[in-house]
Short mmCIF file of C-alpha atoms in Angstrom, two decimals:
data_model
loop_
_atom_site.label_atom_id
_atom_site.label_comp_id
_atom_site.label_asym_id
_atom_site.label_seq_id
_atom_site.Cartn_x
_atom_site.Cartn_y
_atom_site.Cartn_z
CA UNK C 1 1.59 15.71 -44.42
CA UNK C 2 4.95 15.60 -43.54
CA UNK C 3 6.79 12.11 -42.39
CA UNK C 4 7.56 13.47 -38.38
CA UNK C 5 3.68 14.49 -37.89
CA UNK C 6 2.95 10.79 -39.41
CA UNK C 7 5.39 8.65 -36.88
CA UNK C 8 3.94 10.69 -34.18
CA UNK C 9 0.33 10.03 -35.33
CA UNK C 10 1.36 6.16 -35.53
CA UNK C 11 3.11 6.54 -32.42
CA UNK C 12 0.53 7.40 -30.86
CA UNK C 13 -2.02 5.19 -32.25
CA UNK C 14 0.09 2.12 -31.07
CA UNK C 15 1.04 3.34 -27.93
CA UNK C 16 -2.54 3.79 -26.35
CA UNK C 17 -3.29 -0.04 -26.76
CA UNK C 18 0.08 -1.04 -25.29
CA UNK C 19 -0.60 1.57 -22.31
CA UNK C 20 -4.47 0.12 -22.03
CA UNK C 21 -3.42 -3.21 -22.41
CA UNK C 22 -0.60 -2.75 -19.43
CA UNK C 23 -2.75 -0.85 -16.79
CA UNK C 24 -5.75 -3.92 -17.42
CA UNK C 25 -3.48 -6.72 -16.66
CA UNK C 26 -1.91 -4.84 -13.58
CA UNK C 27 -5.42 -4.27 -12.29
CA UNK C 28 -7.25 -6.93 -13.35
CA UNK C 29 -4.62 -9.85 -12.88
CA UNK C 30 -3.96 -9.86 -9.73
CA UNK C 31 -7.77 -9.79 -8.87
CA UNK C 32 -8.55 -12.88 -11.09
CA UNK C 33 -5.49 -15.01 -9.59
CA UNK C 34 -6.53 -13.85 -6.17
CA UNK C 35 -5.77 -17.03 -3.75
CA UNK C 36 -4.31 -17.23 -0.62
CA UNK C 37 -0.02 -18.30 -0.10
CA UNK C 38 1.28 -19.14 3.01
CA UNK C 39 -1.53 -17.39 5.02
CA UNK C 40 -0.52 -17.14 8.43
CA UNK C 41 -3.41 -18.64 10.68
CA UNK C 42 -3.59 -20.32 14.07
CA UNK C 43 -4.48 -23.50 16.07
CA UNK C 44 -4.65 -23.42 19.60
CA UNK C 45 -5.52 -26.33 21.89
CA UNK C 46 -4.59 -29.55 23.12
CA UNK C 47 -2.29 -31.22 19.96
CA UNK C 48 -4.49 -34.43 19.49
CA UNK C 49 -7.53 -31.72 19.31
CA UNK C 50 -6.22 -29.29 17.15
CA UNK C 51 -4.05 -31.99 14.78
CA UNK C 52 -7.57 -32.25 11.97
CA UNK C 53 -7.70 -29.22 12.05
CA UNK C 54 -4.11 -28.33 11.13
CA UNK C 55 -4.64 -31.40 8.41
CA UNK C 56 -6.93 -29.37 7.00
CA UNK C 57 -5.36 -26.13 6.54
CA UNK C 58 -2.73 -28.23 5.24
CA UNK C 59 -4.53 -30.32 2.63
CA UNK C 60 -4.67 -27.38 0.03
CA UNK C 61 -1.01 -27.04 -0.84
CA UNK C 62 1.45 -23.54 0.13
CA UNK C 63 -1.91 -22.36 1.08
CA UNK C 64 -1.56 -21.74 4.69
CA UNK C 65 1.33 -21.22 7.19
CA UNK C 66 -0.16 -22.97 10.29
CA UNK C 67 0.86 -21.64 13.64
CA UNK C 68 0.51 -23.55 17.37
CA UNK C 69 -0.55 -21.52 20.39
CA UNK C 70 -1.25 -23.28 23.94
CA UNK C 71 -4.79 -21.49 24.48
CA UNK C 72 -7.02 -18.92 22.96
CA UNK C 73 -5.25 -16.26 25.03
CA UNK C 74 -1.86 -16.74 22.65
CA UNK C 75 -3.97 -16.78 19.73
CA UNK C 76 -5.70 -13.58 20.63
CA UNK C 77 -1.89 -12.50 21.12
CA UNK C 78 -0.84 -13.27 17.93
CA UNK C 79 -3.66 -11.68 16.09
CA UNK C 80 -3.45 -8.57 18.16
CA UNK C 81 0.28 -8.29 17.59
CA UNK C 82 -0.79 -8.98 13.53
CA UNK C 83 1.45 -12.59 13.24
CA UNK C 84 -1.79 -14.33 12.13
CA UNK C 85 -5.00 -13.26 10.44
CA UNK C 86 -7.18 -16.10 12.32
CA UNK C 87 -7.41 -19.17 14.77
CA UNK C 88 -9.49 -22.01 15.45
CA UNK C 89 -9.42 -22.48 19.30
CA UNK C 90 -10.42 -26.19 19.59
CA UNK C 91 -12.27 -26.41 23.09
CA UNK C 92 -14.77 -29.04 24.94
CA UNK C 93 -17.69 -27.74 23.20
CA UNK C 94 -15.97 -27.68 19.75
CA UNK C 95 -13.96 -25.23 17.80
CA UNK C 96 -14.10 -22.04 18.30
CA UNK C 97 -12.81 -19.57 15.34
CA UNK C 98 -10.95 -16.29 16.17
CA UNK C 99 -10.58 -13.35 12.88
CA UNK C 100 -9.75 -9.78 12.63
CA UNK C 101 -11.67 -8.38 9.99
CA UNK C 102 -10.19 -5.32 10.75
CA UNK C 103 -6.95 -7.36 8.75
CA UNK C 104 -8.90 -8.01 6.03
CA UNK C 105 -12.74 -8.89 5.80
CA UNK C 106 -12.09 -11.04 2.64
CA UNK C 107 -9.61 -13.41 5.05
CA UNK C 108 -11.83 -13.23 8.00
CA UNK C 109 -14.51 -14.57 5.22
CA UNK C 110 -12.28 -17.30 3.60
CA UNK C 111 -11.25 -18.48 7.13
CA UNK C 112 -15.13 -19.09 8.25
CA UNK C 113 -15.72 -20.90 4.83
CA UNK C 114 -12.63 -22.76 5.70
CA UNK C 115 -13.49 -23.72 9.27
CA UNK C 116 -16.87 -24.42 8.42
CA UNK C 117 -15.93 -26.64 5.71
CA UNK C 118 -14.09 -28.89 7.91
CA UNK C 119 -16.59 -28.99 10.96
CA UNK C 120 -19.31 -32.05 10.63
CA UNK C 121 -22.92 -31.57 9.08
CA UNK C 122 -24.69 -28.99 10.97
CA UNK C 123 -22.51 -28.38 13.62
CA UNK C 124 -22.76 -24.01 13.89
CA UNK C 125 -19.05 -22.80 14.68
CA UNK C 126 -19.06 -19.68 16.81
CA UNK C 127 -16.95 -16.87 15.48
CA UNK C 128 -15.19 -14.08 17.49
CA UNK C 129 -13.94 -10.78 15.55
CA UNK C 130 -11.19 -10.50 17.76
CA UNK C 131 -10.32 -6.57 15.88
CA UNK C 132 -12.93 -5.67 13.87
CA UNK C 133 -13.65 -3.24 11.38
CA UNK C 134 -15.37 0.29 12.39
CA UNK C 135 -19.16 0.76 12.06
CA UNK C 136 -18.37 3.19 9.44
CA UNK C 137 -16.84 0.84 6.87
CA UNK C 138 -17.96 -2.83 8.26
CA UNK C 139 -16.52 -4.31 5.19
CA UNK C 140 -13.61 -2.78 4.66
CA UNK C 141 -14.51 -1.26 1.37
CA UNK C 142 -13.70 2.20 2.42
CA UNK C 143 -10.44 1.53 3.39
CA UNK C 144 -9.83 -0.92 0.47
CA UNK C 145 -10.71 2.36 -2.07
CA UNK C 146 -8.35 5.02 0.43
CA UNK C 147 -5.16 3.85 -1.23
CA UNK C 148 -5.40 4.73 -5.04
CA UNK C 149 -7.07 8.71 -4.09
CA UNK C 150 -3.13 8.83 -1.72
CA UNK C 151 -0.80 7.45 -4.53
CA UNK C 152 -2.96 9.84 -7.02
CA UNK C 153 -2.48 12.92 -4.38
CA UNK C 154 1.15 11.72 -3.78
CA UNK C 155 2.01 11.37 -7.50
CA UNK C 156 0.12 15.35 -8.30
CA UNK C 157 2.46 16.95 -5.60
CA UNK C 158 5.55 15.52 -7.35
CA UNK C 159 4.47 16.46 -11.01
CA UNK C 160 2.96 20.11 -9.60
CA UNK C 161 6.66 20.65 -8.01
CA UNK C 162 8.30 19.49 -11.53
CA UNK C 163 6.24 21.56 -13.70
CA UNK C 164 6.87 24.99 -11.38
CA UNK C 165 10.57 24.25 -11.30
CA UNK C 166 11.01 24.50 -8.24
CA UNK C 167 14.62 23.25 -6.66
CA UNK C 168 16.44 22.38 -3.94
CA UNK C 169 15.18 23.31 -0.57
CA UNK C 170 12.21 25.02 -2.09
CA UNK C 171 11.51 21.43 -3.54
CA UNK C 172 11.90 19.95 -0.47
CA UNK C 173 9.66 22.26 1.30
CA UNK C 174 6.80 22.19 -1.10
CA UNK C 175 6.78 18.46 -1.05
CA UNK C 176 6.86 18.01 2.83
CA UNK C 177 4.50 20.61 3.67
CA UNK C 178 2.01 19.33 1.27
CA UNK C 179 2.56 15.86 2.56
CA UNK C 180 1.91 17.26 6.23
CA UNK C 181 -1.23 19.07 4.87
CA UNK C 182 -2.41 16.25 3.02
CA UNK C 183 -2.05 13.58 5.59
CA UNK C 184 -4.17 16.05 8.34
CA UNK C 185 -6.74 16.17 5.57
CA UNK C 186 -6.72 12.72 4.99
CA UNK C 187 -7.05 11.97 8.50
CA UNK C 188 -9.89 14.85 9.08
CA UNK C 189 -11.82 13.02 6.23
CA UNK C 190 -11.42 9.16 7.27
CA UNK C 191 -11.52 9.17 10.63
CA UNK C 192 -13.44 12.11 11.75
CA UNK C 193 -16.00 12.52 9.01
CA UNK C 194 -16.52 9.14 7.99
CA UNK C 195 -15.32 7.31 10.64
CA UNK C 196 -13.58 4.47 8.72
CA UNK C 197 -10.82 4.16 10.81
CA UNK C 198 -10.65 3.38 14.84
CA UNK C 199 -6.61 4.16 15.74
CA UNK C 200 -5.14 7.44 17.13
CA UNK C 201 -5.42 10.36 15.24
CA UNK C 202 -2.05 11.69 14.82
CA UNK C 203 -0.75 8.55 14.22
CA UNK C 204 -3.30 8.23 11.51
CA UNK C 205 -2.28 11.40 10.00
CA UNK C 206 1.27 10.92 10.35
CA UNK C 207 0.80 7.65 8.25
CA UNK C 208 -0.76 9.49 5.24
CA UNK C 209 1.74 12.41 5.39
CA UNK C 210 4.42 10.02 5.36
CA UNK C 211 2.89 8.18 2.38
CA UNK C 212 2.32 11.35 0.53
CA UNK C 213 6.25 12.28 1.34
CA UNK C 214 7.85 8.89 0.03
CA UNK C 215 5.14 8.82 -3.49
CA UNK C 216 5.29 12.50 -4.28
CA UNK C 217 9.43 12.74 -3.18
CA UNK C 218 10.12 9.46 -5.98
CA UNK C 219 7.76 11.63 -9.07
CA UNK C 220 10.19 14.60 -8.18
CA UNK C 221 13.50 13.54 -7.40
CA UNK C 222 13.13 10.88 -11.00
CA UNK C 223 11.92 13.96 -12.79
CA UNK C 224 14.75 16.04 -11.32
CA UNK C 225 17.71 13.29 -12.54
CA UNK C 226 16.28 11.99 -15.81
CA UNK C 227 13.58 14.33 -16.69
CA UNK C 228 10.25 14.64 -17.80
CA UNK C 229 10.32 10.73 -18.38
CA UNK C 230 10.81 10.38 -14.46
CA UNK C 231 7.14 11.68 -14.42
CA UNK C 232 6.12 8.51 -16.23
CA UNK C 233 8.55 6.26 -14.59
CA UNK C 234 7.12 7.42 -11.13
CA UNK C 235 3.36 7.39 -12.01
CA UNK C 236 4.29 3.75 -13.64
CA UNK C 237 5.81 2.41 -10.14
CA UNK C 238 3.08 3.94 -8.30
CA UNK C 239 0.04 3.96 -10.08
CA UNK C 240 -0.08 0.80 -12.56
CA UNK C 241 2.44 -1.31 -10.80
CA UNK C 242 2.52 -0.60 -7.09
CA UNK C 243 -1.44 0.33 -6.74
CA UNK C 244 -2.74 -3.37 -8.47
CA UNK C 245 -0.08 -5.42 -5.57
CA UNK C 246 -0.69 -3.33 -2.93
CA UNK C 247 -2.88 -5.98 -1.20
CA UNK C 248 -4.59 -3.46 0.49
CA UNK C 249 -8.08 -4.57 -0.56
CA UNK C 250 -7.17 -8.06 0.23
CA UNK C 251 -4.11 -9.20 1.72
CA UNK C 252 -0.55 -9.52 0.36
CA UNK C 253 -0.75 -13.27 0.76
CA UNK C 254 -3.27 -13.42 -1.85
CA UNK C 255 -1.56 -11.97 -4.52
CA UNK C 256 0.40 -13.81 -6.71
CA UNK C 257 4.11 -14.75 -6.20
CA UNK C 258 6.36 -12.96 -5.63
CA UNK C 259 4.17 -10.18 -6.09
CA UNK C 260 2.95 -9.74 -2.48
CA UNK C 261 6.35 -9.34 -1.45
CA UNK C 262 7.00 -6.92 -3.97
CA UNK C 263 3.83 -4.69 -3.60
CA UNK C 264 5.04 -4.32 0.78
CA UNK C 265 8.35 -2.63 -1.09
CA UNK C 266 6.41 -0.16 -3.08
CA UNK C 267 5.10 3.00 -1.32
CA UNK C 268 1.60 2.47 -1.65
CA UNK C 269 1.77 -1.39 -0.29
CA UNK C 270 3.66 -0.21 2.19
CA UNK C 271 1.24 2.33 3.05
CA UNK C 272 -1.31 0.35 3.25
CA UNK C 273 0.13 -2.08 5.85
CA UNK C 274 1.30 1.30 8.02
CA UNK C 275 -2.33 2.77 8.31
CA UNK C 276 -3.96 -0.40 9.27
CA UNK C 277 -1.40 -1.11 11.58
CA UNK C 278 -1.71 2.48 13.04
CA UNK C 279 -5.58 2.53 13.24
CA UNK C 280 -6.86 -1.28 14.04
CA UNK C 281 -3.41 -2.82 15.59
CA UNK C 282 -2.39 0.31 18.42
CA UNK C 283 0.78 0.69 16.23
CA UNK C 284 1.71 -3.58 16.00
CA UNK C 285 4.03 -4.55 12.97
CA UNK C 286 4.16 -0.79 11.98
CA UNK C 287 8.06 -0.75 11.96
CA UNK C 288 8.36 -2.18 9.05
CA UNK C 289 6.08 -0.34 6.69
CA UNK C 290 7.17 2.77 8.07
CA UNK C 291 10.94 1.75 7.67
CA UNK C 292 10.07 1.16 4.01
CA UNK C 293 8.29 4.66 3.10
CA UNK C 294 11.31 6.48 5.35
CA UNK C 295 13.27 5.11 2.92
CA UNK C 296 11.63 6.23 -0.39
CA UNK C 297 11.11 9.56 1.19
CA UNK C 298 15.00 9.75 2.03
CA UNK C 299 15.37 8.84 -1.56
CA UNK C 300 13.45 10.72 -3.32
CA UNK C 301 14.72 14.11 -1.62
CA UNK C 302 18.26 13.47 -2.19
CA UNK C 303 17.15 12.94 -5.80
CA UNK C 304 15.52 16.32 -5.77
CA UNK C 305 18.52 17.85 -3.98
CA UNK C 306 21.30 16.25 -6.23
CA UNK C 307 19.10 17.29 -9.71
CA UNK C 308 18.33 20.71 -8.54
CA UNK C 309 22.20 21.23 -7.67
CA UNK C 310 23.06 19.33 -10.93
CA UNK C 311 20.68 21.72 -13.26
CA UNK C 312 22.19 24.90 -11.89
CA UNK C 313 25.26 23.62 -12.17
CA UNK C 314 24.71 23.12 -16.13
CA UNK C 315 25.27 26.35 -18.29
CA UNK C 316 22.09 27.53 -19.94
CA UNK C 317 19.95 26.31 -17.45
CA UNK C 318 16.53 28.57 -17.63
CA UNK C 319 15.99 30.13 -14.13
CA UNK C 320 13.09 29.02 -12.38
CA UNK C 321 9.86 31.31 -12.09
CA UNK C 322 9.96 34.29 -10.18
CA UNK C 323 14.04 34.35 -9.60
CA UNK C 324 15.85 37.52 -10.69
CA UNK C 325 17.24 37.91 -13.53
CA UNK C 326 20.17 39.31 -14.15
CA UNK C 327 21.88 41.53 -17.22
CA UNK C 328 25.28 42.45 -17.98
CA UNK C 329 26.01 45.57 -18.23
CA UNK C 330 27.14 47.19 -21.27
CA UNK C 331 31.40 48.47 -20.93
CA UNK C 332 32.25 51.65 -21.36
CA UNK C 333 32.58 53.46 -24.37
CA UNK C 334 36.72 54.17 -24.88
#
C-alpha cells in the first residue's frame, strides 16, 4: 500500500470524529444551556401593584428585560407589535398574565411557571394567549422542525448549480427560480395542507423563497470564488452553525451569549424570525429579518457573478455542459 492511499485512509479516519464531534456540540449545546437572557416581558398596572412583580422577574439575574405599560391595552400592543413575549396585567382581582405562544410556546410556558411561582398558595392566575399558535401545530413543534428541511433545500440548490457548472446569469436564474418554486411549495405544504401557519399566503411564500435565495445564493457564490471547499464552508455556516442558534424552536434569548445575536445574522435565524413574523404578527418586526436575508442573497449572487466572470476569464477553463465547442481549423496547405 502506497504512503498517499495511507494519509488519506488516516485522514479520513480522524476527520469523521472531529466532524461528529463538531455537529453534536452545535446541536446539542445550545439545547442543554437553554435559559432565558434579557427576555423581554411586560408589567402593566398601577406602579405600587405591579412593583413585586417586576422584583420578581428581576430576582434571577440578566434573566429578564422588564418593560412598563399603563394598562393591558399597551401590553397587548407590545406583544402584537412583537417588543415583548408576555405581561402580567396586575388588576383588582389579581394578576392577570398575557403570552403569545404563537412567539414561542416554550416562553409562553416559562412565563406561566414564572407568574405562578410568584402568586400566593392557591391563588389560579388566568392566562390570555394574546397570538396563539394554529390548531394545526398547537405547540409549535411543526414550525420548530420547518427550518432545518429550508436550510437543507437552500443548501441542495446551491451545490446542484455548482456541480452542473452553471455561470453567470444562468446561475442566477437557476437559483432564483428554484427559490420562487420552493418557497410556493413550502407555503402549499405548511399552510394549506397542514395548516401550521395562520399569516397571508404570499407573504408566507415570499418568506421561504427569500430564505431559499440568501442559503442556496452563499453555497454557490463560495463555491464559485474558492471552490469546491465553498460547498463545505456554506453547508458549515448553514447547517452545523447557523441551524443549532437559530432559536427558532425556542427563542433567541435563550440561547447562549452572544449566540442569539449571532444565529438572527445567519440566514436560517433570520428566517425563522421573518416567517413567524409574516404568519402570526400581520408582518410586525419583519424588517429586520428580511433586511438580513436581502443581504445574503445580494451577496451571494455577486459572488456567483464575479466567479463565473473570473473562471472564463482564466485560460483552460473547461466549458460548461451543453456549450459549443469550438475547433480551429486546420491552415492551408502552401
Amino acid at each position: 500500500m502506497s504512503a498517499t492511499p495511507t494519509r488519506r485512509m488516516i485522514g479520513v479516519m480522524l476527520l469523521i470524529p472531529v466532524i461528529a464531534a463538531l455537529a453534536l456540540t452545535a446541536f446539542a449545546w445550545p439545547a442543554a444551556r437553554s435559559a432565558p437572557h434579557d427576555l423581554p416581558v411586560g408589567v402593566a398596572g398601577p406602579a405600587s401593584a405591579t412593583a413585586p412583580i417586576q422584583q420578581g422577574f428581576e430576582r434571577q439575574p440578566d434573566a429578564f428585560e422588564v418593560h412598563r405599560y399603563d394598562d393591558e391595552a399597551a401590553a397587548r400592543e407590545a406583544i402584537e407589535d412583537r417588543d415583548i413575549y408576555g405581561a402580567v396585567v396586575v388588576t383588582a382581582e389579581g394578576p392577570h398574565l398575557l403570552t403569545a405562544s404563537a412567539a414561542g410556546p416554550i416562553v409562553a410556558q416559562l412565563l406561566r411557571e414564572a407568574v405562578t411561582a410568584q402568586a400566593p398558595t392557591g391563588t389560579q392566575v388566568p392566562v390570555t394567549d394574546v397570538v396563539a399558535t394554529p390548531s394545526g401545530d398547537p405547540r409549535g413543534s411543526v414550525f420548530g422542525a420547518s427550518m432545518l428541511p429550508l436550510t437543507l433545500g437552500g443548501v441542495a440548490t446551491g451545490v446542484l448549480v455548482t456541480l452542473l457548472a452553471l455561470r453567470g446569469v444562468r446561475a442566477v436564474g437557476a437559483l432564483s427560480g428554484a427559490a420562487a418554486l420552493a418557497g410556493l411549495t413550502a407555503t402549499a405544504l405548511a399552510h394549506s395542507w397542514l395548516d401550521v401557519l395562520a399569516g397571508d399566503w404570499w407573504a408566507e411564500a415570499g418568506a421561504f423563497g427569500l430564505a431559499a435565495l440568501a442559503i442556496g445564493a452563499t453555497v454557490a457564490g463560495l463555491a464559485k470564488l474558492i471552490g469546491q471547499a465553498g460547498i463545505g464552508l456554506g453547508a458549515f455556516l448553514m447547517v452545523l452553525l447557523g441551524n443549532p442558534i437559530s432559536g427558532v424552536s425556542s427563542a433567541p434569548e435563550f440561547l447562549p451569549e452572544p449566540f442569539g445575536v449571532i444565529g438572527q445574522l445567519l440566514p436560517p435565524g433570520a428566517s425563522g424570525s421573518l416567517l413567524r413574523s409574516v404568519a402570526f404578527f400581520d408582518g410586525n418586526a419583519a424588517g429586520t429579518p428580511a433586511l438580513t436575508l436581502t443581504v445574503w442573497a445580494v451577496l451571494g449572487l455577486a459572488a456567483v457573478l464575479v466567479g463565473s466572470r473570473r473562471a472564463s476569464a482564466t485560460p483552460g477553463t473547461p466549458p460548461p455542459p451543453g456549450a459549443p465547442v469550438r475547433t480551429r481549423e486546420p491552415a492551408p496547405a502552401a
